[in-house]
Amino acid sequence: MISHTAGLRSFQAQHSRKARPGRSLALAATALLVAACQTPPPPAPPPTPPPTVKTLTQARYEKVAPEALPQIADADLSGAWPALLASCRSFERSSARREVWAEPCSHAAAVAASDIGAQRRFLSQRLDAYRVLSVTLEDGSAEPRLLATESRGRITGYYEPLLSGSRTRAAPFTVPLHRPPADLLTIDLSSVHPELANLRLRGRLQPSEKGNRIVPYWSRAELTDDRLRGAELLWVDDAIEAFFLQIQGSGRVRLPDGSTVRVGYADTNGHPYRSIGRLLIERGELTLEQASMQGIAAWARAHPQRIAELLNQNPSYVFFRELPLGDPNAGPVGALAVPLTPGYSVAVDPRFVPLGAPVVISTEHPVTGAPLRRLMLAQDTGGAIRGPLRFDLFWGFGAEAAGPAGRQRHDVQAWLLVPRGVKPETLLGK
């Protein structure tokens, strides 16, 4: 009885599937309808991102004993002495600086360039040493919260390149160097807001129905030939070398007749600097080790059709002025208005390191890898040099200086030297 009933059910089931397809379709439709009515729960909202923390960078100066400074070799101390005396001469042009530095500078002038012992006594007896720290604070609150304190920063290198060029456009000299265009405005608010003494805004007038308004000046990509027509200073033969000249800020151009002229920084379009080396790393086209000046130049030689697109990723643009060559053995004139001393002049952020001041740095030689501990003088500035522990070391002129300058990308520690009894903060902005 059980076996027959089971057989009957099996027979009925088989034939019901074959003989009644409408019922199967109805059941399937009903199942889909029920499933459709069961609306899935809405997805959980994405987590609310934490509020953006605005930060503020400041310098902190910790006084240290003279013996706590890194040991400076005799050769490096004597090598830095002419740069120190050049800073002292520059202080004479400013009553505020002259008043502060008069006493130590008078003693420095009396020290012979070859008297290492007297130079060391001068540093320990006439100057106070302060270790420079970079402090990051939370900005915008009544009591800013300390986020980080760093004792190490970054040092890079720069040099004075030599380019081949002409005063007129004729192959192969087809890449222009520009003087500041006539429509470039420099806005200085320091007379109204003294705290903005180190801030210069660049812009241009844009007519509108409501009157003229000042807007940001054109970026590099927007600076077409038409917009810069008439501002050509010289013509050179290499776009990537012209770009590196803008990064260095000054250089020399050898003309077809064999003469050489010097060009120096005149102004900028006011846009922030963006590193094309870092961009090539982000794109996976160079490694960190390859992204030196030499590595970037090699990439450009291998991809000439992509140079313009790459350079336009950096919106900053530098304008030049022609300068007399003067002493070919002397460096270009820096922000302190004195010729830079190769190996001993350094560019700084003047918001945190006073121009002209001696600075002891401890880093690594970019070629040999040996410790590099030197007395240097803060005699220049740079658009990309931002922060209490950001430095740019001037290596000199030509191909010999290009090697270490292009490879200098190292950690650095720094100590600021100031006249005895003077607080570093009081020297800023002078």
Protein backbone atom coordinates (compact mmCIF):
# COMPACT_ATOMS: atom_id res chain seq x y z
CA MET A 1 0.00 0.00 0.00
CA ILE A 2 2.78 2.39 0.86
CA SER A 3 4.72 1.62 -2.31
CA HIS A 4 1.72 2.02 -4.57
CA THR A 5 0.74 5.36 -3.00
CA ALA A 6 4.27 6.64 -3.44
CA GLY A 7 4.23 5.49 -7.04
CA LEU A 8 0.94 7.24 -7.65
CA ARG A 9 2.27 10.50 -6.21
CA SER A 10 5.35 10.25 -8.38
CA PHE A 11 3.26 9.64 -11.50
CA GLN A 12 0.95 12.53 -10.71
CA ALA A 13 3.84 14.83 -10.03
CA GLN A 14 5.58 14.00 -13.30
CA HIS A 15 2.46 14.42 -15.38
CA SER A 16 1.31 17.55 -13.58
CA ARG A 17 4.62 19.24 -14.59
CA LYS A 18 4.14 18.29 -18.19
CA ALA A 19 0.36 18.76 -18.47
CA ARG A 20 -0.09 22.10 -16.54
CA PRO A 21 2.66 24.67 -17.49
CA GLY A 22 0.28 27.56 -16.81
CA ARG A 23 0.15 26.70 -13.17
CA SER A 24 3.96 26.71 -12.96
CA LEU A 25 4.14 30.11 -14.60
CA ALA A 26 1.49 31.44 -12.24
CA LEU A 27 3.39 30.18 -9.25
CA ALA A 28 6.61 31.74 -10.54
CA ALA A 29 4.90 35.06 -11.16
CA THR A 30 3.41 35.00 -7.69
CA ALA A 31 6.83 34.33 -6.21
CA LEU A 32 8.35 37.27 -8.11
CA LEU A 33 5.51 39.54 -7.02
CA VAL A 34 6.00 38.58 -3.40
CA ALA A 35 9.74 39.13 -3.71
CA ALA A 36 9.14 42.53 -5.28
CA CYS A 37 6.87 43.54 -2.44
CA GLN A 38 9.56 42.71 0.06
CA THR A 39 11.52 45.99 -0.37
CA PRO A 40 15.07 45.60 0.91
CA PRO A 41 16.08 47.99 3.67
CA PRO A 42 17.86 51.14 2.48
CA PRO A 43 21.65 51.01 2.64
CA ALA A 44 23.22 52.44 5.73
CA PRO A 45 24.36 56.04 5.22
CA PRO A 46 28.13 56.45 4.82
CA PRO A 47 29.91 57.39 8.01
CA THR A 48 30.21 61.10 8.57
CA PRO A 49 33.80 62.11 7.86
CA PRO A 50 35.58 63.78 10.74
CA PRO A 51 35.66 67.56 10.50
CA THR A 52 38.67 68.96 8.67
CA VAL A 53 41.27 70.15 11.12
CA LYS A 54 42.83 73.44 10.11
CA THR A 55 46.44 73.63 11.15
CA LEU A 56 48.83 76.43 11.93
CA THR A 57 52.62 76.09 11.74
CA GLN A 58 54.84 78.01 14.11
CA ALA A 59 58.48 77.95 15.11
CA ARG A 60 59.72 77.25 18.58
CA TYR A 61 63.24 78.18 19.64
CA GLU A 62 64.98 76.24 22.42
CA LYS A 63 68.13 77.81 23.78
CA VAL A 64 71.11 75.46 23.94
CA ALA A 65 74.67 75.72 25.21
CA PRO A 66 77.40 76.39 22.61
CA GLU A 67 78.86 72.94 23.18
CA ALA A 68 75.52 71.37 22.20
CA LEU A 69 75.94 72.56 18.61
CA PRO A 70 77.16 70.08 15.98
CA GLN A 71 80.92 70.16 15.58
CA ILE A 72 81.88 72.27 12.55
CA ALA A 73 85.09 71.41 10.70
CA ASP A 74 87.75 74.11 10.50
CA ALA A 75 87.50 74.31 6.71
CA ASP A 76 83.75 74.79 6.85
CA LEU A 77 84.03 77.50 9.50
CA SER A 78 86.58 79.49 7.50
CA GLY A 79 84.52 78.89 4.34
CA ALA A 80 81.47 80.44 5.97
CA TRP A 81 83.28 83.50 7.32
CA PRO A 82 83.06 85.63 4.11
CA ALA A 83 79.32 84.94 3.99
CA LEU A 84 78.98 86.03 7.62
CA LEU A 85 80.78 89.31 6.87
CA ALA A 86 78.53 89.81 3.81
CA SER A 87 75.48 89.53 6.07
CA CYS A 88 77.00 92.10 8.41
CA ARG A 89 77.50 94.51 5.51
CA SER A 90 73.87 94.07 4.50
CA PHE A 91 72.70 94.95 8.03
CA GLU A 92 74.16 98.43 7.54
CA ARG A 93 71.37 99.20 5.04
CA SER A 94 68.63 98.69 7.66
CA SER A 95 68.50 100.71 10.86
CA ALA A 96 66.54 97.98 12.67
CA ARG A 97 69.03 95.25 11.72
CA ARG A 98 72.05 97.49 12.27
CA GLU A 99 70.96 98.25 15.82
CA VAL A 100 70.60 94.57 16.72
CA TRP A 101 73.70 93.24 14.97
CA ALA A 102 76.13 96.15 15.44
CA GLU A 103 78.02 94.72 18.42
CA PRO A 104 78.62 91.14 17.14
CA CYS A 105 79.34 92.36 13.61
CA SER A 106 82.01 94.80 14.82
CA HIS A 107 83.77 91.90 16.56
CA ALA A 108 83.41 89.64 13.52
CA ALA A 109 85.04 92.25 11.29
CA ALA A 110 88.09 92.23 13.56
CA VAL A 111 88.59 88.45 13.25
CA ALA A 112 91.04 87.27 10.61
CA ALA A 113 89.63 84.90 8.01
CA SER A 114 92.36 82.35 8.86
CA ASP A 115 92.05 82.55 12.67
CA ILE A 116 89.87 79.50 13.39
CA GLY A 117 90.32 79.84 17.15
CA ALA A 118 89.05 83.44 17.13
CA GLN A 119 86.12 82.43 14.95
CA ARG A 120 85.10 79.69 17.38
CA ARG A 121 85.40 82.08 20.33
CA PHE A 122 83.23 84.57 18.46
CA LEU A 123 80.45 82.03 17.98
CA SER A 124 80.46 80.94 21.62
CA GLN A 125 80.94 84.36 23.22
CA ARG A 126 79.04 86.78 20.97
CA LEU A 127 76.05 84.72 19.85
CA ASP A 128 73.32 82.67 21.53
CA ALA A 129 72.26 79.38 19.96
CA TYR A 130 68.65 78.23 19.64
CA ARG A 131 67.49 74.90 18.30
CA VAL A 132 64.71 75.44 15.74
CA LEU A 133 61.57 73.32 16.12
CA SER A 134 58.48 73.20 13.93
CA VAL A 135 55.21 73.19 15.87
CA THR A 136 51.86 72.28 14.32
CA LEU A 137 48.77 73.60 16.12
CA GLU A 138 45.06 73.25 15.55
CA ASP A 139 43.93 76.54 14.12
CA GLY A 140 40.66 78.36 14.72
CA SER A 141 40.09 77.50 18.39
CA ALA A 142 40.38 79.78 21.37
CA GLU A 143 43.11 77.55 22.80
CA PRO A 144 44.98 75.93 19.88
CA ARG A 145 45.70 72.26 20.48
CA LEU A 146 49.24 71.03 19.94
CA LEU A 147 49.26 68.42 17.16
CA ALA A 148 52.96 67.80 16.57
CA THR A 149 56.47 69.05 17.33
CA GLU A 150 59.22 68.27 14.84
CA SER A 151 62.96 68.72 15.23
CA ARG A 152 63.78 67.56 11.69
CA GLY A 153 62.86 69.27 8.46
CA ARG A 154 63.86 69.13 4.80
CA ILE A 155 66.78 70.61 2.90
CA THR A 156 67.10 70.76 -0.87
CA GLY A 157 69.70 72.34 -3.12
CA TYR A 158 69.83 74.90 -5.91
CA TYR A 159 72.49 76.38 -8.18
CA GLU A 160 73.09 78.92 -10.92
CA PRO A 161 72.67 77.17 -14.30
CA LEU A 162 74.20 78.14 -17.63
CA LEU A 163 71.86 78.19 -20.65
CA SER A 164 72.44 78.90 -24.31
CA GLY A 165 70.30 81.70 -25.70
CA SER A 166 69.79 84.71 -27.91
CA ARG A 167 68.23 88.16 -27.75
CA THR A 168 66.09 87.35 -30.77
CA ARG A 169 64.00 84.34 -31.69
CA ALA A 170 65.83 82.20 -34.23
CA ALA A 171 66.22 78.42 -34.24
CA PRO A 172 67.26 76.74 -32.02
CA PHE A 173 66.41 79.56 -29.60
CA THR A 174 62.61 79.32 -29.52
CA VAL A 175 61.81 79.10 -25.78
CA PRO A 176 61.18 82.54 -24.23
CA LEU A 177 62.25 83.83 -20.84
CA HIS A 178 59.88 86.63 -19.84
CA ARG A 179 60.16 89.88 -17.95
CA PRO A 180 57.15 90.86 -15.77
CA PRO A 181 54.24 91.71 -18.10
CA ALA A 182 52.69 95.16 -17.95
CA ASP A 183 49.34 93.94 -16.60
CA LEU A 184 50.81 92.10 -13.60
CA LEU A 185 49.78 93.76 -10.31
CA THR A 186 51.59 93.33 -6.98
CA ILE A 187 49.38 93.99 -3.97
CA ASP A 188 51.17 94.93 -0.75
CA LEU A 189 48.92 95.22 2.31
CA SER A 190 51.68 95.66 4.92
CA SER A 191 51.02 99.39 5.43
CA VAL A 192 47.47 98.58 6.52
CA HIS A 193 48.10 95.15 8.02
CA PRO A 194 51.70 94.94 9.35
CA GLU A 195 51.25 91.25 10.12
CA LEU A 196 51.11 90.68 6.34
CA ALA A 197 54.56 92.19 5.75
CA ASN A 198 55.83 88.98 4.13
CA LEU A 199 52.76 88.52 1.92
CA ARG A 200 52.60 89.83 -1.63
CA LEU A 201 49.56 89.10 -3.78
CA ARG A 202 49.66 89.05 -7.58
CA GLY A 203 46.68 89.77 -9.78
CA ARG A 204 45.27 91.58 -12.80
CA LEU A 205 42.40 93.94 -13.45
CA GLN A 206 39.26 92.41 -14.90
CA PRO A 207 36.68 94.91 -16.23
CA SER A 208 33.05 94.15 -15.44
CA GLU A 209 29.68 95.93 -15.48
CA LYS A 210 30.16 96.74 -11.80
CA GLY A 211 33.61 98.18 -12.34
CA ASN A 212 37.14 96.82 -12.34
CA ARG A 213 37.97 94.00 -9.97
CA ILE A 214 41.27 92.35 -9.14
CA VAL A 215 41.44 88.63 -9.92
CA PRO A 216 44.33 86.14 -9.71
CA TYR A 217 46.92 86.45 -12.43
CA TRP A 218 47.05 83.84 -15.17
CA SER A 219 48.42 80.41 -14.26
CA ARG A 220 51.25 78.84 -16.26
CA ALA A 221 48.80 76.93 -18.47
CA GLU A 222 46.84 80.15 -19.12
CA LEU A 223 49.90 82.22 -20.02
CA THR A 224 49.62 81.87 -23.77
CA ASP A 225 52.02 83.46 -26.25
CA ASP A 226 49.43 86.16 -26.97
CA ARG A 227 49.11 87.09 -23.29
CA LEU A 228 52.89 87.38 -22.91
CA ARG A 229 53.62 88.97 -26.25
CA GLY A 230 56.06 91.85 -25.84
CA ALA A 231 57.40 90.59 -22.49
CA GLU A 232 60.11 88.35 -23.99
CA LEU A 233 63.46 89.02 -22.34
CA LEU A 234 65.65 86.35 -23.97
CA TRP A 235 65.20 83.15 -25.98
CA VAL A 236 66.83 79.84 -25.02
CA ASP A 237 67.03 76.45 -26.67
CA ASP A 238 65.61 74.05 -24.09
CA ALA A 239 62.17 74.10 -22.41
CA ILE A 240 63.10 71.88 -19.48
CA GLU A 241 66.25 73.91 -18.76
CA ALA A 242 64.15 77.09 -18.85
CA PHE A 243 61.79 75.46 -16.34
CA PHE A 244 64.68 74.53 -14.04
CA LEU A 245 65.93 78.12 -14.32
CA GLN A 246 62.60 79.24 -12.89
CA ILE A 247 63.04 76.85 -9.98
CA GLN A 248 66.61 78.04 -9.32
CA GLY A 249 65.54 81.68 -9.55
CA SER A 250 68.69 82.93 -11.30
CA GLY A 251 71.20 81.84 -13.90
CA ARG A 252 73.41 82.82 -16.79
CA VAL A 253 72.74 82.81 -20.52
CA ARG A 254 75.55 82.51 -23.07
CA LEU A 255 74.75 84.45 -26.26
CA PRO A 256 75.82 83.51 -29.81
CA ASP A 257 78.63 86.08 -29.77
CA GLY A 258 80.21 84.36 -26.76
CA SER A 259 79.18 86.96 -24.18
CA THR A 260 77.29 85.96 -21.04
CA VAL A 261 74.46 87.77 -19.26
CA ARG A 262 73.01 87.05 -15.87
CA VAL A 263 69.25 86.82 -15.26
CA GLY A 264 67.63 87.01 -11.86
CA TYR A 265 64.21 86.64 -10.31
CA ALA A 266 61.99 89.65 -10.98
CA ASP A 267 58.49 88.50 -10.02
CA THR A 268 56.03 85.62 -10.09
CA ASN A 269 52.46 85.10 -11.19
CA GLY A 270 51.50 84.41 -7.57
CA HIS A 271 50.32 80.82 -8.00
CA PRO A 272 51.62 78.13 -5.63
CA TYR A 273 54.50 75.94 -6.72
CA ARG A 274 53.75 72.28 -7.45
CA SER A 275 56.58 69.79 -7.79
CA ILE A 276 56.62 68.00 -11.14
CA GLY A 277 58.98 65.43 -9.65
CA ARG A 278 56.38 64.50 -7.06
CA LEU A 279 53.76 64.34 -9.81
CA LEU A 280 55.87 61.90 -11.83
CA ILE A 281 56.24 59.75 -8.72
CA GLU A 282 52.48 59.78 -8.15
CA ARG A 283 51.93 58.72 -11.77
CA GLY A 284 54.38 55.84 -11.35
CA GLU A 285 56.72 57.19 -14.03
CA LEU A 286 59.66 57.81 -11.67
CA THR A 287 60.67 56.34 -8.35
CA LEU A 288 61.57 58.52 -5.40
CA GLU A 289 65.25 57.82 -6.04
CA GLN A 290 64.91 58.80 -9.71
CA ALA A 291 63.05 62.06 -9.09
CA SER A 292 66.15 64.24 -8.91
CA MET A 293 66.69 67.14 -11.26
CA GLN A 294 68.82 64.85 -13.42
CA GLY A 295 66.13 62.15 -13.42
CA ILE A 296 63.41 64.59 -14.40
CA ALA A 297 65.57 65.95 -17.22
CA ALA A 298 66.15 62.40 -18.49
CA TRP A 299 62.39 61.75 -18.45
CA ALA A 300 61.81 64.95 -20.44
CA ARG A 301 64.39 63.95 -23.07
CA ALA A 302 62.60 60.61 -23.48
CA HIS A 303 59.11 62.20 -23.70
CA PRO A 304 59.51 65.52 -25.57
CA GLN A 305 55.88 65.52 -26.72
CA ARG A 306 54.69 65.48 -23.09
CA ILE A 307 56.88 68.24 -21.65
CA ALA A 308 54.35 71.07 -22.05
CA GLU A 309 51.56 69.07 -20.38
CA LEU A 310 53.83 68.16 -17.48
CA LEU A 311 55.13 71.68 -16.92
CA ASN A 312 51.61 73.08 -16.92
CA GLN A 313 50.82 70.96 -13.86
CA ASN A 314 52.88 73.52 -11.93
CA PRO A 315 50.76 76.71 -12.05
CA SER A 316 53.60 78.91 -10.80
CA TYR A 317 55.53 81.01 -13.33
CA VAL A 318 58.64 83.11 -12.70
CA PHE A 319 59.59 86.31 -14.53
CA PHE A 320 63.19 87.48 -14.87
CA ARG A 321 65.24 90.62 -15.23
CA GLU A 322 68.65 91.02 -16.83
CA LEU A 323 71.52 91.77 -14.45
CA PRO A 324 75.15 92.71 -15.04
CA LEU A 325 77.38 89.66 -14.83
CA GLY A 326 79.80 91.39 -12.47
CA ASP A 327 82.36 89.09 -10.88
CA PRO A 328 81.95 85.72 -12.64
CA ASN A 329 83.34 83.98 -9.55
CA ALA A 330 80.62 85.44 -7.31
CA GLY A 331 77.18 83.99 -6.94
CA PRO A 332 73.94 85.74 -7.86
CA VAL A 333 72.45 88.31 -5.53
CA GLY A 334 69.92 86.76 -3.14
CA ALA A 335 67.00 88.17 -1.18
CA LEU A 336 69.41 89.80 1.30
CA ALA A 337 70.88 91.80 -1.63
CA VAL A 338 74.36 90.27 -1.26
CA PRO A 339 76.06 87.78 -3.61
CA LEU A 340 75.46 84.20 -2.50
CA THR A 341 78.43 82.16 -1.26
CA PRO A 342 78.50 78.63 -2.74
CA GLY A 343 78.04 76.00 -0.05
CA TYR A 344 77.40 78.53 2.71
CA SER A 345 74.37 80.60 1.68
CA VAL A 346 70.96 79.08 2.32
CA ALA A 347 67.42 80.08 1.39
CA VAL A 348 64.94 80.16 4.29
CA ASP A 349 61.39 81.08 5.14
CA PRO A 350 61.83 84.60 6.62
CA ARG A 351 58.66 84.19 8.69
CA PHE A 352 60.65 81.84 10.93
CA VAL A 353 64.37 82.43 10.23
CA PRO A 354 65.52 86.08 10.05
CA LEU A 355 67.33 87.03 6.87
CA GLY A 356 71.06 87.46 7.34
CA ALA A 357 71.28 85.34 10.48
CA PRO A 358 73.83 82.52 10.90
CA VAL A 359 72.32 79.02 10.96
CA VAL A 360 74.08 75.79 11.88
CA ILE A 361 72.68 72.82 9.99
CA SER A 362 73.21 69.09 10.36
CA THR A 363 72.33 66.96 7.35
CA GLU A 364 73.90 64.63 4.77
CA HIS A 365 76.12 65.41 1.79
CA PRO A 366 74.05 64.68 -1.34
CA VAL A 367 76.93 63.07 -3.23
CA THR A 368 79.17 61.38 -0.66
CA GLY A 369 76.53 60.63 1.98
CA ALA A 370 78.91 61.90 4.68
CA PRO A 371 77.57 64.03 7.54
CA LEU A 372 77.27 67.67 6.50
CA ARG A 373 77.52 70.04 9.47
CA ARG A 374 78.08 73.64 8.55
CA LEU A 375 77.64 77.22 9.57
CA MET A 376 75.48 78.86 6.90
CA LEU A 377 73.95 82.27 6.38
CA ALA A 378 70.25 82.88 5.68
CA GLN A 379 70.69 85.05 2.60
CA ASP A 380 67.92 84.04 0.23
CA THR A 381 64.27 82.98 0.01
CA GLY A 382 62.25 80.83 -2.38
CA GLY A 383 58.65 80.27 -3.41
CA ALA A 384 58.75 76.62 -2.33
CA ILE A 385 60.68 77.26 0.89
CA ARG A 386 57.93 77.24 3.50
CA GLY A 387 58.20 76.34 7.17
CA PRO A 388 60.59 76.75 10.13
CA LEU A 389 62.71 73.75 9.09
CA ARG A 390 62.71 74.13 5.30
CA PHE A 391 66.01 75.12 3.72
CA ASP A 392 67.52 75.35 0.22
CA LEU A 393 71.32 75.23 0.01
CA PHE A 394 73.08 77.20 -2.75
CA TRP A 395 75.79 75.02 -4.32
CA GLY A 396 77.30 77.42 -6.86
CA PHE A 397 77.49 77.82 -10.64
CA GLY A 398 77.41 75.46 -13.59
CA ALA A 399 77.49 71.73 -14.16
CA GLU A 400 79.75 71.03 -11.18
CA ALA A 401 77.18 72.53 -8.82
CA ALA A 402 74.23 70.92 -10.61
CA GLY A 403 75.14 67.44 -9.32
CA PRO A 404 74.85 68.05 -5.57
CA ALA A 405 72.06 70.62 -6.00
CA GLY A 406 69.89 68.21 -7.97
CA ARG A 407 70.41 65.37 -5.49
CA GLN A 408 70.00 67.35 -2.25
CA ARG A 409 66.77 66.08 -0.64
CA HIS A 410 67.56 65.16 2.94
CA ASP A 411 66.41 65.50 6.52
CA VAL A 412 67.95 68.41 8.38
CA GLN A 413 68.27 69.80 11.89
CA ALA A 414 68.98 73.47 12.47
CA TRP A 415 70.19 75.88 15.14
CA LEU A 416 69.72 79.64 14.82
CA LEU A 417 72.46 81.98 16.07
CA VAL A 418 71.47 85.46 17.27
CA PRO A 419 73.18 88.28 19.21
CA ARG A 420 73.59 87.60 22.92
CA GLY A 421 70.48 88.42 24.93
CA VAL A 422 68.23 88.79 21.87
CA LYS A 423 65.17 86.58 21.41
CA PRO A 424 64.84 85.08 17.92
CA GLU A 425 61.19 86.15 17.67
CA THR A 426 62.18 89.83 17.88
CA LEU A 427 64.30 89.55 14.71
CA LEU A 428 61.54 88.27 12.46
CA GLY A 429 60.27 90.74 9.90
CA LYS A 430 63.28 93.06 10.27
